[in-house]
mmCIF file of C-alpha atoms in Angstrom:
data_model
loop_
_atom_site.group_PDB
_atom_site.id
_atom_site.type_symbol
_atom_site.label_atom_id
_atom_site.label_comp_id
_atom_site.label_asym_id
_atom_site.label_seq_id
_atom_site.Cartn_x
_atom_site.Cartn_y
_atom_site.Cartn_z
ATOM 1 C CA UNK N 1 79.247 138.890 103.995
ATOM 2 C CA UNK N 2 82.223 140.972 105.148
ATOM 3 C CA UNK N 3 84.696 142.440 102.689
ATOM 4 C CA UNK N 4 88.475 142.267 102.695
ATOM 5 C CA UNK N 5 88.417 146.087 103.470
ATOM 6 C CA UNK N 6 86.638 145.226 106.821
ATOM 7 C CA UNK N 7 88.967 142.114 107.583
ATOM 8 C CA UNK N 8 92.107 144.532 106.957
ATOM 9 C CA UNK N 9 90.660 146.805 109.285
ATOM 10 C CA UNK N 10 89.917 144.406 112.107
ATOM 11 C CA UNK N 11 93.219 142.892 111.824
ATOM 12 C CA UNK N 12 94.864 146.319 111.657
ATOM 13 C CA UNK N 13 96.741 145.653 108.475
ATOM 14 C CA UNK N 14 96.368 146.371 104.783
ATOM 15 C CA UNK N 15 94.071 144.821 102.126
ATOM 16 C CA UNK N 16 97.612 143.582 100.351
ATOM 17 C CA UNK N 17 98.459 141.742 103.498
ATOM 18 C CA UNK N 18 95.205 139.947 103.727
ATOM 19 C CA UNK N 19 95.526 139.060 100.173
ATOM 20 C CA UNK N 20 98.744 137.695 100.904
ATOM 21 C CA UNK N 21 98.217 135.780 104.116
ATOM 22 C CA UNK N 22 95.437 133.698 101.819
ATOM 23 C CA UNK N 23 97.623 133.400 98.811
ATOM 24 C CA UNK N 24 101.274 133.347 99.991
ATOM 25 C CA UNK N 25 101.392 132.984 103.670
ATOM 26 C CA UNK N 26 105.207 132.331 103.712
ATOM 27 C CA UNK N 27 105.680 135.932 102.772
ATOM 28 C CA UNK N 28 103.987 137.151 105.962
ATOM 29 C CA UNK N 29 105.126 136.992 109.742
ATOM 30 C CA UNK N 30 103.824 134.361 111.901
ATOM 31 C CA UNK N 31 102.212 136.735 114.387
ATOM 32 C CA UNK N 32 100.487 138.663 111.306
ATOM 33 C CA UNK N 33 99.429 135.757 109.602
ATOM 34 C CA UNK N 34 97.713 134.335 112.864
ATOM 35 C CA UNK N 35 96.057 137.591 113.624
ATOM 36 C CA UNK N 36 94.359 137.820 109.995
ATOM 37 C CA UNK N 37 93.521 134.209 109.962
ATOM 38 C CA UNK N 38 91.730 134.720 113.296
ATOM 39 C CA UNK N 39 89.833 137.632 112.096
ATOM 40 C CA UNK N 40 88.830 135.573 108.815
ATOM 41 C CA UNK N 41 87.529 132.875 110.811
ATOM 42 C CA UNK N 42 85.638 134.892 113.153
ATOM 43 C CA UNK N 43 84.067 136.853 110.772
ATOM 44 C CA UNK N 44 83.374 134.218 108.189
ATOM 45 C CA UNK N 45 84.906 136.135 105.306
ATOM 46 C CA UNK N 46 85.378 134.112 102.111
ATOM 47 C CA UNK N 47 87.512 135.607 99.511
ATOM 48 C CA UNK N 48 86.110 135.759 95.797
ATOM 49 C CA UNK N 49 87.972 132.901 94.044
ATOM 50 C CA UNK N 50 86.815 133.906 90.675
ATOM 51 C CA UNK N 51 87.478 137.452 90.729
ATOM 52 C CA UNK N 52 91.529 136.540 92.077
ATOM 53 C CA UNK N 53 91.787 133.967 89.312
ATOM 54 C CA UNK N 54 90.862 136.325 86.547
ATOM 55 C CA UNK N 55 93.472 138.885 88.145
ATOM 56 C CA UNK N 56 96.173 136.394 88.756
ATOM 57 C CA UNK N 57 95.803 133.509 86.263
ATOM 58 C CA UNK N 58 95.589 131.310 89.302
ATOM 59 C CA UNK N 59 92.699 128.583 89.766
ATOM 60 C CA UNK N 60 93.879 128.053 93.132
ATOM 61 C CA UNK N 61 93.099 124.367 92.677
ATOM 62 C CA UNK N 62 95.502 121.099 92.500
ATOM 63 C CA UNK N 63 94.551 118.306 90.491
ATOM 64 C CA UNK N 64 95.309 114.620 91.937
ATOM 65 C CA UNK N 65 94.627 111.821 89.997
ATOM 66 C CA UNK N 66 94.502 108.063 91.311
ATOM 67 C CA UNK N 67 94.758 104.848 89.484
ATOM 68 C CA UNK N 68 91.813 103.236 91.416
ATOM 69 C CA UNK N 69 89.928 105.302 93.921
ATOM 70 C CA UNK N 70 88.100 102.220 95.308
ATOM 71 C CA UNK N 71 91.565 101.052 96.802
ATOM 72 C CA UNK N 72 91.761 102.192 100.340
ATOM 73 C CA UNK N 73 95.502 102.905 100.629
ATOM 74 C CA UNK N 74 94.763 106.106 98.265
ATOM 75 C CA UNK N 75 92.217 107.576 100.964
ATOM 76 C CA UNK N 76 94.735 108.487 103.438
ATOM 77 C CA UNK N 77 97.039 109.863 100.920
ATOM 78 C CA UNK N 78 94.149 112.142 99.519
ATOM 79 C CA UNK N 79 93.355 113.230 103.087
ATOM 80 C CA UNK N 80 96.726 114.283 103.689
ATOM 81 C CA UNK N 81 97.224 116.045 100.281
ATOM 82 C CA UNK N 82 93.793 117.866 101.221
ATOM 83 C CA UNK N 83 94.982 119.122 104.359
ATOM 84 C CA UNK N 84 98.258 120.388 103.114
ATOM 85 C CA UNK N 85 96.434 122.104 99.925
ATOM 86 C CA UNK N 86 93.929 123.754 102.317
ATOM 87 C CA UNK N 87 97.090 125.225 104.451
ATOM 88 C CA UNK N 88 98.430 126.585 101.359
ATOM 89 C CA UNK N 89 95.396 128.114 99.958
ATOM 90 C CA UNK N 90 94.403 125.660 97.306
ATOM 91 C CA UNK N 91 91.543 123.225 97.153
ATOM 92 C CA UNK N 92 91.683 119.360 95.411
ATOM 93 C CA UNK N 93 90.091 118.000 92.492
ATOM 94 C CA UNK N 94 90.396 114.398 92.795
ATOM 95 C CA UNK N 95 90.339 112.161 89.482
ATOM 96 C CA UNK N 96 89.928 108.423 89.244
ATOM 97 C CA UNK N 97 91.812 107.184 86.078
ATOM 98 C CA UNK N 98 90.844 103.446 86.454
ATOM 99 C CA UNK N 99 94.501 102.577 85.200
ATOM 100 C CA UNK N 100 93.354 104.164 81.742
ATOM 101 C CA UNK N 101 95.708 105.959 79.685
ATOM 102 C CA UNK N 102 92.734 107.849 77.737
ATOM 103 C CA UNK N 103 91.340 109.116 81.068
ATOM 104 C CA UNK N 104 94.579 110.135 82.311
ATOM 105 C CA UNK N 105 95.014 112.425 79.448
ATOM 106 C CA UNK N 106 91.639 113.781 79.646
ATOM 107 C CA UNK N 107 92.195 114.920 83.548
ATOM 108 C CA UNK N 108 95.783 116.215 82.206
ATOM 109 C CA UNK N 109 93.842 118.419 79.865
ATOM 110 C CA UNK N 110 92.635 120.355 82.852
ATOM 111 C CA UNK N 111 96.208 121.533 83.510
ATOM 112 C CA UNK N 112 96.703 122.356 79.971
ATOM 113 C CA UNK N 113 93.606 124.593 79.967
ATOM 114 C CA UNK N 114 94.632 126.119 82.938
ATOM 115 C CA UNK N 115 91.540 124.704 85.088
ATOM 116 C CA UNK N 116 93.958 123.768 87.983
ATOM 117 C CA UNK N 117 97.400 125.148 88.666
ATOM 118 C CA UNK N 118 99.335 121.882 89.065
ATOM 119 C CA UNK N 119 98.843 117.806 88.817
ATOM 120 C CA UNK N 120 99.802 115.174 91.447
ATOM 121 C CA UNK N 121 99.628 111.906 89.673
ATOM 122 C CA UNK N 122 99.830 108.527 92.142
ATOM 123 C CA UNK N 123 100.093 106.341 89.111
ATOM 124 C CA UNK N 124 103.378 105.145 87.230
ATOM 125 C CA UNK N 125 102.468 106.987 84.031
ATOM 126 C CA UNK N 126 102.916 110.559 82.998
ATOM 127 C CA UNK N 127 99.934 111.299 80.902
ATOM 128 C CA UNK N 128 101.505 111.813 77.533
ATOM 129 C CA UNK N 129 99.656 115.102 76.536
ATOM 130 C CA UNK N 130 101.952 116.543 79.235
ATOM 131 C CA UNK N 131 105.354 115.584 77.582
ATOM 132 C CA UNK N 132 105.611 119.087 75.780
ATOM 133 C CA UNK N 133 105.009 120.875 79.112
ATOM 134 C CA UNK N 134 107.659 118.871 80.747
ATOM 135 C CA UNK N 135 110.256 118.979 78.070
ATOM 136 C CA UNK N 136 109.791 123.013 77.974
ATOM 137 C CA UNK N 137 110.129 123.375 81.958
ATOM 138 C CA UNK N 138 111.889 120.416 83.098
ATOM 139 C CA UNK N 139 111.164 119.438 87.145
ATOM 140 C CA UNK N 140 109.806 123.301 86.943
ATOM 141 C CA UNK N 141 106.618 121.886 85.188
ATOM 142 C CA UNK N 142 103.873 121.874 87.892
ATOM 143 C CA UNK N 143 103.627 118.288 87.983
ATOM 144 C CA UNK N 144 104.390 115.797 90.864
ATOM 145 C CA UNK N 145 104.279 112.156 91.376
ATOM 146 C CA UNK N 146 103.391 110.167 94.710
ATOM 147 C CA UNK N 147 103.881 106.586 95.576
ATOM 148 C CA UNK N 148 104.960 105.007 92.067
ATOM 149 C CA UNK N 149 108.542 106.275 92.000
ATOM 150 C CA UNK N 150 110.564 106.014 88.673
ATOM 151 C CA UNK N 151 113.339 107.816 87.604
ATOM 152 C CA UNK N 152 112.352 107.636 83.994
ATOM 153 C CA UNK N 153 109.210 109.808 84.774
ATOM 154 C CA UNK N 154 111.498 112.906 85.196
ATOM 155 C CA UNK N 155 109.253 114.638 87.712
ATOM 156 C CA UNK N 156 109.785 115.425 91.698
ATOM 157 C CA UNK N 157 108.506 112.545 93.555
ATOM 158 C CA UNK N 158 107.528 111.167 97.276
ATOM 159 C CA UNK N 159 107.731 107.759 98.020
ATOM 160 C CA UNK N 160 109.230 104.910 100.307
ATOM 161 C CA UNK N 161 112.236 102.688 99.558
ATOM 162 C CA UNK N 162 110.129 99.862 98.189
ATOM 163 C CA UNK N 163 112.747 97.358 97.540
ATOM 164 C CA UNK N 164 114.097 97.990 101.016
ATOM 165 C CA UNK N 165 110.579 97.558 102.532
ATOM 166 C CA UNK N 166 109.953 94.331 100.720
ATOM 167 C CA UNK N 167 113.347 93.003 101.680
ATOM 168 C CA UNK N 168 112.421 93.589 105.337
ATOM 169 C CA UNK N 169 109.320 91.600 105.095
ATOM 170 C CA UNK N 170 111.022 88.754 103.677
ATOM 171 C CA UNK N 171 113.804 88.979 106.321
ATOM 172 C CA UNK N 172 111.248 89.023 108.972
ATOM 173 C CA UNK N 173 109.670 85.884 107.562
ATOM 174 C CA UNK N 174 113.254 84.346 107.337
ATOM 175 C CA UNK N 175 114.142 85.156 110.907
ATOM 176 C CA UNK N 176 111.060 83.395 112.343
ATOM 177 C CA UNK N 177 112.216 80.061 110.661
ATOM 178 C CA UNK N 178 110.433 79.940 107.245
ATOM 179 C CA UNK N 179 112.062 78.473 104.156
ATOM 180 C CA UNK N 180 109.193 78.001 102.140
ATOM 181 C CA UNK N 181 108.218 81.444 101.116
ATOM 182 C CA UNK N 182 105.383 82.393 98.620
ATOM 183 C CA UNK N 183 104.981 85.485 97.228
ATOM 184 C CA UNK N 184 101.850 87.498 95.223
ATOM 185 C CA UNK N 185 103.013 90.626 93.801
ATOM 186 C CA UNK N 186 101.384 93.283 91.950
ATOM 187 C CA UNK N 187 101.358 93.926 88.024
ATOM 188 C CA UNK N 188 104.753 93.956 86.615
ATOM 189 C CA UNK N 189 104.149 97.054 84.809
ATOM 190 C CA UNK N 190 104.317 98.692 88.093
ATOM 191 C CA UNK N 191 107.484 100.299 89.142
ATOM 192 C CA UNK N 192 106.817 99.792 92.690
ATOM 193 C CA UNK N 193 105.784 96.361 92.243
ATOM 194 C CA UNK N 194 109.373 95.557 90.324
ATOM 195 C CA UNK N 195 111.067 97.207 93.187
ATOM 196 C CA UNK N 196 109.412 95.244 95.696
ATOM 197 C CA UNK N 197 109.968 92.109 94.187
ATOM 198 C CA UNK N 198 113.575 92.747 93.214
ATOM 199 C CA UNK N 199 114.022 93.513 97.229
ATOM 200 C CA UNK N 200 112.315 90.344 98.327
ATOM 201 C CA UNK N 201 114.549 88.256 95.685
ATOM 202 C CA UNK N 202 117.470 90.090 97.320
ATOM 203 C CA UNK N 203 116.851 89.217 100.746
ATOM 204 C CA UNK N 204 116.349 85.573 99.960
ATOM 205 C CA UNK N 205 119.239 85.328 97.890
ATOM 206 C CA UNK N 206 121.406 86.610 100.649
ATOM 207 C CA UNK N 207 119.997 83.757 102.953
ATOM 208 C CA UNK N 208 120.672 81.073 100.374
ATOM 209 C CA UNK N 209 116.744 80.664 99.773
ATOM 210 C CA UNK N 210 116.265 82.132 96.045
ATOM 211 C CA UNK N 211 115.199 78.785 94.802
ATOM 212 C CA UNK N 212 112.692 78.375 97.692
ATOM 213 C CA UNK N 213 110.498 81.632 96.685
ATOM 214 C CA UNK N 214 107.195 80.752 95.012
ATOM 215 C CA UNK N 215 106.126 84.024 93.057
ATOM 216 C CA UNK N 216 102.663 84.818 91.839
ATOM 217 C CA UNK N 217 101.511 87.900 89.863
ATOM 218 C CA UNK N 218 98.471 89.724 91.317
ATOM 219 C CA UNK N 219 96.997 93.263 91.057
ATOM 220 C CA UNK N 220 96.744 94.511 94.472
ATOM 221 C CA UNK N 221 93.297 93.382 94.852
ATOM 222 C CA UNK N 222 91.778 91.005 97.234
ATOM 223 C CA UNK N 223 90.290 88.967 94.445
ATOM 224 C CA UNK N 224 93.539 88.285 92.626
ATOM 225 C CA UNK N 225 95.329 86.614 95.669
ATOM 226 C CA UNK N 226 92.315 83.877 95.903
ATOM 227 C CA UNK N 227 93.463 81.396 93.047
ATOM 228 C CA UNK N 228 97.212 82.072 93.912
ATOM 229 C CA UNK N 229 96.986 81.665 97.514
ATOM 230 C CA UNK N 230 95.317 78.165 96.828
ATOM 231 C CA UNK N 231 97.962 77.391 94.393
ATOM 232 C CA UNK N 232 100.709 78.241 97.164
ATOM 233 C CA UNK N 233 98.898 76.178 100.070
ATOM 234 C CA UNK N 234 99.203 73.315 97.547
ATOM 235 C CA UNK N 235 102.808 73.928 97.060
ATOM 236 C CA UNK N 236 103.167 73.688 100.950
ATOM 237 C CA UNK N 237 104.685 77.200 101.358
ATOM 238 C CA UNK N 238 104.654 78.052 105.368
ATOM 239 C CA UNK N 239 104.553 81.770 104.669
ATOM 240 C CA UNK N 240 102.928 84.096 101.951
ATOM 241 C CA UNK N 241 103.899 87.802 101.686
ATOM 242 C CA UNK N 242 101.468 89.812 99.694
ATOM 243 C CA UNK N 243 102.399 92.945 98.060
ATOM 244 C CA UNK N 244 99.230 94.967 99.602
ATOM 245 C CA UNK N 245 96.891 94.518 102.334
ATOM 246 C CA UNK N 246 94.011 93.915 100.261
ATOM 247 C CA UNK N 247 95.768 90.733 98.694
ATOM 248 C CA UNK N 248 96.525 89.759 102.278
ATOM 249 C CA UNK N 249 93.144 89.850 103.326
ATOM 250 C CA UNK N 250 92.171 87.773 100.214
ATOM 251 C CA UNK N 251 94.895 85.029 101.284
ATOM 252 C CA UNK N 252 93.624 84.948 105.093
ATOM 253 C CA UNK N 253 90.046 84.314 103.586
ATOM 254 C CA UNK N 254 91.462 81.349 101.311
ATOM 255 C CA UNK N 255 93.564 79.986 104.118
ATOM 256 C CA UNK N 256 90.272 79.915 106.574
ATOM 257 C CA UNK N 257 88.318 78.087 103.832
ATOM 258 C CA UNK N 258 91.086 75.519 103.425
ATOM 259 C CA UNK N 259 90.362 74.462 107.131
ATOM 260 C CA UNK N 260 93.966 76.091 107.781
ATOM 261 C CA UNK N 261 94.893 78.729 110.610
ATOM 262 C CA UNK N 262 97.043 81.885 110.373
ATOM 263 C CA UNK N 263 99.724 81.643 111.515
ATOM 264 C CA UNK N 264 99.956 78.371 112.921
ATOM 265 C CA UNK N 265 99.727 76.674 109.487
ATOM 266 C CA UNK N 266 100.445 79.727 107.154
ATOM 267 C CA UNK N 267 101.955 83.139 108.124
ATOM 268 C CA UNK N 268 100.621 85.906 106.177
ATOM 269 C CA UNK N 269 102.342 89.547 105.981
ATOM 270 C CA UNK N 270 101.071 92.567 103.612
ATOM 271 C CA UNK N 271 101.673 95.809 102.354
ATOM 272 C CA UNK N 272 100.474 99.462 103.461
ATOM 273 C CA UNK N 273 99.190 99.025 106.880
ATOM 274 C CA UNK N 274 95.374 99.770 105.953
ATOM 275 C CA UNK N 275 93.523 101.353 109.019
ATOM 276 C CA UNK N 276 91.620 97.892 109.078
ATOM 277 C CA UNK N 277 94.994 95.836 109.218
ATOM 278 C CA UNK N 278 95.134 95.655 113.032
ATOM 279 C CA UNK N 279 91.420 94.472 113.070
ATOM 280 C CA UNK N 280 91.716 91.170 110.518
ATOM 281 C CA UNK N 281 91.805 88.007 112.139
ATOM 282 C CA UNK N 282 94.397 87.617 113.064
ATOM 283 C CA UNK N 283 95.709 91.239 113.303
ATOM 284 C CA UNK N 284 98.082 91.656 110.202
ATOM 285 C CA UNK N 285 101.792 92.007 110.070
ATOM 286 C CA UNK N 286 102.486 94.713 107.513
ATOM 287 C CA UNK N 287 104.789 97.264 105.928
ATOM 288 C CA UNK N 288 103.344 100.535 107.033
ATOM 289 C CA UNK N 289 103.759 103.194 104.478
ATOM 290 C CA UNK N 290 103.347 107.094 105.732
ATOM 291 C CA UNK N 291 100.481 107.598 103.447
ATOM 292 C CA UNK N 292 99.211 110.797 104.914
ATOM 293 C CA UNK N 293 102.708 112.108 104.707
ATOM 294 C CA UNK N 294 102.984 111.135 100.934
ATOM 295 C CA UNK N 295 100.037 113.321 100.237
ATOM 296 C CA UNK N 296 101.084 116.266 102.131
ATOM 297 C CA UNK N 297 104.702 116.181 100.976
ATOM 298 C CA UNK N 298 103.528 115.915 97.294
ATOM 299 C CA UNK N 299 101.530 118.972 97.930
ATOM 300 C CA UNK N 300 104.481 120.672 99.637
ATOM 301 C CA UNK N 301 106.712 120.017 96.515
ATOM 302 C CA UNK N 302 103.994 121.400 93.940
ATOM 303 C CA UNK N 303 103.547 124.587 95.892
ATOM 304 C CA UNK N 304 107.205 125.171 95.900
ATOM 305 C CA UNK N 305 107.207 124.743 92.257
ATOM 306 C CA UNK N 306 104.213 126.970 91.548
ATOM 307 C CA UNK N 307 105.765 129.796 94.039
ATOM 308 C CA UNK N 308 109.279 129.500 92.289
ATOM 309 C CA UNK N 309 110.706 128.352 95.443
ATOM 310 C CA UNK N 310 113.958 126.181 95.034
ATOM 311 C CA UNK N 311 112.923 122.649 96.380
ATOM 312 C CA UNK N 312 115.892 121.143 98.639
ATOM 313 C CA UNK N 313 115.285 117.759 97.178
ATOM 314 C CA UNK N 314 113.254 116.723 94.082
ATOM 315 C CA UNK N 315 113.039 112.981 95.181
ATOM 316 C CA UNK N 316 111.869 112.476 98.615
ATOM 317 C CA UNK N 317 112.113 109.324 100.136
ATOM 318 C CA UNK N 318 110.179 108.507 103.344
ATOM 319 C CA UNK N 319 110.646 106.133 105.946
ATOM 320 C CA UNK N 320 108.485 102.599 106.154
ATOM 321 C CA UNK N 321 107.953 100.552 109.240
ATOM 322 C CA UNK N 322 107.627 96.777 109.624
ATOM 323 C CA UNK N 323 104.653 96.296 111.772
ATOM 324 C CA UNK N 324 104.648 92.810 113.586
ATOM 325 C CA UNK N 325 101.302 91.558 114.586
ATOM 326 C CA UNK N 326 99.635 88.165 115.089
ATOM 327 C CA UNK N 327 99.486 86.948 111.440
ATOM 328 C CA UNK N 328 103.122 85.762 111.489
ATOM 329 C CA UNK N 329 104.994 83.182 113.856
ATOM 330 C CA UNK N 330 107.494 80.476 113.496
ATOM 331 C CA UNK N 331 106.415 77.398 111.247
ATOM 332 C CA UNK N 332 104.814 74.501 112.806
ATOM 333 C CA UNK N 333 107.705 72.256 111.495
ATOM 334 C CA UNK N 334 111.059 73.058 110.773
ATOM 335 C CA UNK N 335 111.226 72.214 107.011
#
């Protein structure tokens, strides 16, 4: 295994420059950084992370917690975060909290014990054990939220405008001619679910259709949409807006089992644009979130905090997109 001294000699730089390239690359010119990294790759050099941690009190690890790791949405967010973290010289530790506050606190203790340098949490709760740290350091605390934006959290966040995205979904159905629209929301404890509901109601109200909405509360899972979809079909809705693609998948299953066709009898629109959404039968109209970019930008914000860089924005709102596919069409009859 080559040493840092040998890497420095091959790259024609000092050992301090090699160290900066691997730990604080923004302090090194692009040309030098490229030359050093090429030598690192070709030589197979691996820094001694344990020794470096003892010298700098830096673990070179980021903790990323998700409320439900079985939810396919988070896979793309995690991948984006890992790519950005790797580029910045960090590795990512992923924790599945399963919506359990006690588990959230257990993971958060890793930050208190300095086993990780910072925390990115994708749920809607700030772990209670971190409240003292946040009160001392404010937005300079190494804590960032992704997806579940709420001003009450008091930490930097990366998210989309969920209210505007939901309004776009409802407006799409209204533009197609739907007047009896069903919605299956997420849990109302979730800020993004409340925002999506508010945006949908606002769009329906502007069109004079507020009283025509049929609202059911789900939990983002396909299973939670099963009973609600049967109920909405019995109420003669011509379109169903689900607050996740997984719930939309459940809705499509129920529609088929009932002997109906989508979109001829019932249109369906989802949220998230999961990789499989285009392969549903029919391909799913949905709201696309920039999942990988959410992961990358949360890491960028956290690394800026860790390096003492003043971030231009503590709240980053990324652009969503309405992706129209074959699961939405005008209603068969004008109701």
